[in-house]
């Protein structure tokens, strides 16, 4: 409980800093025409799979991060359940920053979609989004209620006593297991094989 309290306190402090930043931009008269994105590079494990304050893996808790977007001329806020990726942020910043599609160059265009369109898409909450661990130790996706990933290399981030072999699979079904506490890859090998 104390560790979770400390985490909530750090989130509250970060909220306070963002509020100060936005207030300063408003006072300077530039917030209304600002293009701003607030996000994070990872979530945090707070006891899931008996892991505390380790964000080295791509379990569901680590993949849940904030995304706040402010676009020039947009006054009304909106909360969306859509799944977004960094590619979507790149696409959105480019489009709203005035970069024309042809200016990206075919080989450099971000694969994402405009976050405004994504927020208006009722099906985007179940969109398949792929992800990879920063050192390419793991790769996977979130697809509907399924959170799947597997180890590309032997995984040693949690220490030798908790080493995981290359090829180990992880499958979580958020409907019956919202806390993502049971790895069901061995129970549903046919579903894991699809991914």
Short mmCIF file of C-alpha atoms in Angstrom, two decimals:
data_model
loop_
_atom_site.label_atom_id
_atom_site.label_comp_id
_atom_site.label_asym_id
_atom_site.label_seq_id
_atom_site.Cartn_x
_atom_site.Cartn_y
_atom_site.Cartn_z
CA UNK A 1 0.00 0.00 0.00
CA UNK A 2 2.87 2.37 0.80
CA UNK A 3 4.55 1.74 -2.58
CA UNK A 4 1.27 2.40 -4.40
CA UNK A 5 0.81 5.57 -2.33
CA UNK A 6 4.28 6.78 -3.35
CA UNK A 7 3.45 6.11 -6.99
CA UNK A 8 0.15 8.03 -6.75
CA UNK A 9 2.04 10.89 -5.08
CA UNK A 10 4.56 11.03 -7.93
CA UNK A 11 1.72 11.06 -10.48
CA UNK A 12 0.01 13.88 -8.57
CA UNK A 13 3.26 15.86 -8.54
CA UNK A 14 3.66 15.35 -12.29
CA UNK A 15 0.06 16.53 -12.80
CA UNK A 16 0.92 19.65 -10.81
CA UNK A 17 3.96 20.35 -13.02
CA UNK A 18 1.91 19.93 -16.20
CA UNK A 19 -0.71 22.29 -14.77
CA UNK A 20 2.01 24.89 -14.09
CA UNK A 21 3.42 24.49 -17.60
CA UNK A 22 0.02 24.92 -19.26
CA UNK A 23 -0.73 27.88 -16.98
CA UNK A 24 2.52 29.53 -17.99
CA UNK A 25 1.78 28.99 -21.68
CA UNK A 26 -1.72 30.43 -21.21
CA UNK A 27 -0.31 33.45 -19.37
CA UNK A 28 2.16 33.99 -22.22
CA UNK A 29 -0.74 33.88 -24.67
CA UNK A 30 0.54 30.94 -26.72
CA UNK A 31 -1.43 27.98 -25.35
CA UNK A 32 -4.38 28.36 -27.75
CA UNK A 33 -2.14 27.97 -30.79
CA UNK A 34 0.14 25.37 -29.21
CA UNK A 35 0.55 21.81 -30.43
CA UNK A 36 1.35 19.78 -27.32
CA UNK A 37 1.60 16.10 -26.42
CA UNK A 38 2.09 14.74 -22.91
CA UNK A 39 2.86 11.03 -22.72
CA UNK A 40 5.31 8.61 -21.13
CA UNK A 41 7.72 5.97 -22.33
CA UNK A 42 6.29 3.27 -20.05
CA UNK A 43 3.91 2.47 -17.24
CA UNK A 44 5.01 0.83 -14.01
CA UNK A 45 4.67 -2.56 -12.39
CA UNK A 46 3.13 -2.21 -8.94
CA UNK A 47 3.07 -5.82 -7.77
CA UNK A 48 1.77 -7.51 -10.92
CA UNK A 49 3.52 -10.89 -11.37
CA UNK A 50 5.31 -10.03 -8.08
CA UNK A 51 7.28 -7.24 -9.78
CA UNK A 52 7.66 -3.82 -8.21
CA UNK A 53 8.90 -0.68 -9.93
CA UNK A 54 10.34 -2.52 -12.90
CA UNK A 55 9.33 -1.33 -16.33
CA UNK A 56 11.69 -3.55 -18.27
CA UNK A 57 8.98 -5.89 -19.58
CA UNK A 58 5.97 -5.42 -21.83
CA UNK A 59 3.31 -6.76 -19.47
CA UNK A 60 -0.02 -4.87 -19.55
CA UNK A 61 0.76 -2.64 -16.56
CA UNK A 62 3.90 -1.36 -18.26
CA UNK A 63 2.08 -0.74 -21.54
CA UNK A 64 -0.65 1.47 -20.01
CA UNK A 65 0.52 5.07 -20.31
CA UNK A 66 -1.09 8.50 -20.42
CA UNK A 67 -1.57 10.36 -23.68
CA UNK A 68 -2.83 13.94 -23.61
CA UNK A 69 -2.96 15.89 -26.86
CA UNK A 70 -3.69 19.60 -27.30
CA UNK A 71 -4.16 20.80 -30.87
CA UNK A 72 -4.25 24.40 -32.09
CA UNK A 73 -7.74 25.85 -32.22
CA UNK A 74 -9.31 22.91 -30.39
CA UNK A 75 -11.22 24.07 -27.36
CA UNK A 76 -13.36 21.13 -26.27
CA UNK A 77 -11.65 18.25 -24.53
CA UNK A 78 -12.52 14.64 -25.15
CA UNK A 79 -11.63 11.34 -23.47
CA UNK A 80 -11.10 8.42 -25.80
CA UNK A 81 -10.66 4.72 -25.12
CA UNK A 82 -8.82 4.31 -28.44
CA UNK A 83 -5.52 2.45 -28.46
CA UNK A 84 -2.75 4.66 -29.72
CA UNK A 85 0.91 4.14 -30.60
CA UNK A 86 3.98 6.33 -31.00
CA UNK A 87 3.47 6.10 -34.76
CA UNK A 88 0.08 7.77 -34.29
CA UNK A 89 1.72 10.61 -32.37
CA UNK A 90 4.29 11.11 -35.14
CA UNK A 91 1.58 11.14 -37.82
CA UNK A 92 -0.57 13.59 -35.82
CA UNK A 93 2.28 16.00 -35.06
CA UNK A 94 3.27 15.96 -38.72
CA UNK A 95 -0.25 16.58 -40.02
CA UNK A 96 -1.08 19.30 -37.51
CA UNK A 97 2.39 20.82 -37.84
CA UNK A 98 1.85 21.37 -41.54
CA UNK A 99 3.88 18.50 -43.00
CA UNK A 100 2.18 17.31 -46.19
CA UNK A 101 1.99 13.54 -46.78
CA UNK A 102 4.26 13.82 -49.84
CA UNK A 103 6.88 15.69 -47.76
CA UNK A 104 7.49 12.66 -45.54
CA UNK A 105 8.74 10.63 -48.47
CA UNK A 106 7.20 7.22 -49.04
CA UNK A 107 9.87 5.35 -47.08
CA UNK A 108 9.70 7.73 -44.09
CA UNK A 109 5.96 8.12 -43.56
CA UNK A 110 4.86 7.16 -40.06
CA UNK A 111 2.60 4.13 -40.12
CA UNK A 112 0.19 5.65 -37.62
CA UNK A 113 -3.12 7.42 -38.00
CA UNK A 114 -4.27 10.90 -37.00
CA UNK A 115 -5.20 10.83 -33.30
CA UNK A 116 -8.23 13.03 -33.97
CA UNK A 117 -9.64 10.44 -36.38
CA UNK A 118 -8.66 7.67 -33.97
CA UNK A 119 -10.51 9.32 -31.08
CA UNK A 120 -13.68 9.44 -33.20
CA UNK A 121 -13.47 5.78 -34.23
CA UNK A 122 -15.73 3.63 -32.03
CA UNK A 123 -13.77 0.48 -32.95
CA UNK A 124 -10.37 1.94 -32.05
CA UNK A 125 -10.65 0.71 -28.45
CA UNK A 126 -10.15 -2.82 -29.83
CA UNK A 127 -7.53 -1.91 -32.43
CA UNK A 128 -4.49 -4.16 -32.72
CA UNK A 129 -1.36 -2.29 -31.66
CA UNK A 130 2.09 -3.90 -31.90
CA UNK A 131 4.97 -3.11 -29.57
CA UNK A 132 8.57 -4.09 -28.98
CA UNK A 133 10.77 -3.94 -25.88
CA UNK A 134 13.36 -1.16 -26.08
CA UNK A 135 16.28 -3.58 -26.32
CA UNK A 136 14.27 -5.95 -28.52
CA UNK A 137 14.11 -8.63 -25.85
CA UNK A 138 10.33 -8.98 -26.28
CA UNK A 139 7.73 -8.29 -28.96
CA UNK A 140 3.94 -8.47 -28.89
CA UNK A 141 0.59 -6.81 -29.36
CA UNK A 142 -2.67 -5.81 -27.76
CA UNK A 143 -5.61 -6.99 -29.86
CA UNK A 144 -9.15 -6.73 -28.53
CA UNK A 145 -9.06 -8.38 -25.11
CA UNK A 146 -5.81 -10.20 -25.89
CA UNK A 147 -2.40 -9.01 -24.67
CA UNK A 148 0.27 -11.26 -26.19
CA UNK A 149 4.06 -11.13 -26.25
CA UNK A 150 7.03 -13.45 -26.37
CA UNK A 151 10.71 -13.33 -25.51
CA UNK A 152 13.02 -12.89 -28.48
CA UNK A 153 16.05 -13.52 -26.29
CA UNK A 154 16.63 -15.00 -22.86
CA UNK A 155 15.11 -12.53 -20.45
CA UNK A 156 17.28 -11.74 -17.44
CA UNK A 157 15.94 -8.34 -16.34
CA UNK A 158 14.42 -9.78 -13.16
CA UNK A 159 17.61 -11.59 -12.14
CA UNK A 160 18.99 -15.08 -12.74
CA UNK A 161 16.55 -16.70 -10.32
CA UNK A 162 13.65 -15.44 -12.48
CA UNK A 163 15.24 -15.88 -15.91
CA UNK A 164 12.86 -16.58 -18.79
CA UNK A 165 13.99 -18.51 -21.87
CA UNK A 166 13.93 -17.15 -25.42
CA UNK A 167 10.66 -18.14 -27.08
CA UNK A 168 8.63 -18.04 -23.85
CA UNK A 169 5.11 -16.80 -24.60
CA UNK A 170 2.74 -14.68 -22.54
CA UNK A 171 -0.99 -14.47 -23.19
CA UNK A 172 -3.41 -12.46 -21.05
CA UNK A 173 -7.15 -12.15 -21.62
CA UNK A 174 -8.40 -8.91 -20.10
CA UNK A 175 -12.08 -9.91 -20.00
CA UNK A 176 -11.76 -12.84 -17.57
CA UNK A 177 -8.47 -11.60 -16.08
CA UNK A 178 -8.53 -7.77 -15.89
CA UNK A 179 -5.52 -7.77 -13.56
CA UNK A 180 -3.43 -9.79 -16.04
CA UNK A 181 -2.31 -12.18 -13.32
CA UNK A 182 -2.56 -15.48 -15.25
CA UNK A 183 -0.35 -16.29 -18.22
CA UNK A 184 -2.67 -18.37 -20.41
CA UNK A 185 -0.24 -19.17 -23.25
CA UNK A 186 -0.08 -22.81 -22.13
CA UNK A 187 -3.85 -23.01 -21.65
CA UNK A 188 -4.66 -21.51 -25.09
CA UNK A 189 -1.69 -22.54 -27.30
CA UNK A 190 -3.81 -22.24 -30.47
CA UNK A 191 -4.56 -18.57 -29.69
CA UNK A 192 -0.90 -17.86 -28.82
CA UNK A 193 0.14 -19.49 -32.10
CA UNK A 194 -2.03 -17.01 -34.03
CA UNK A 195 0.15 -14.19 -32.79
#
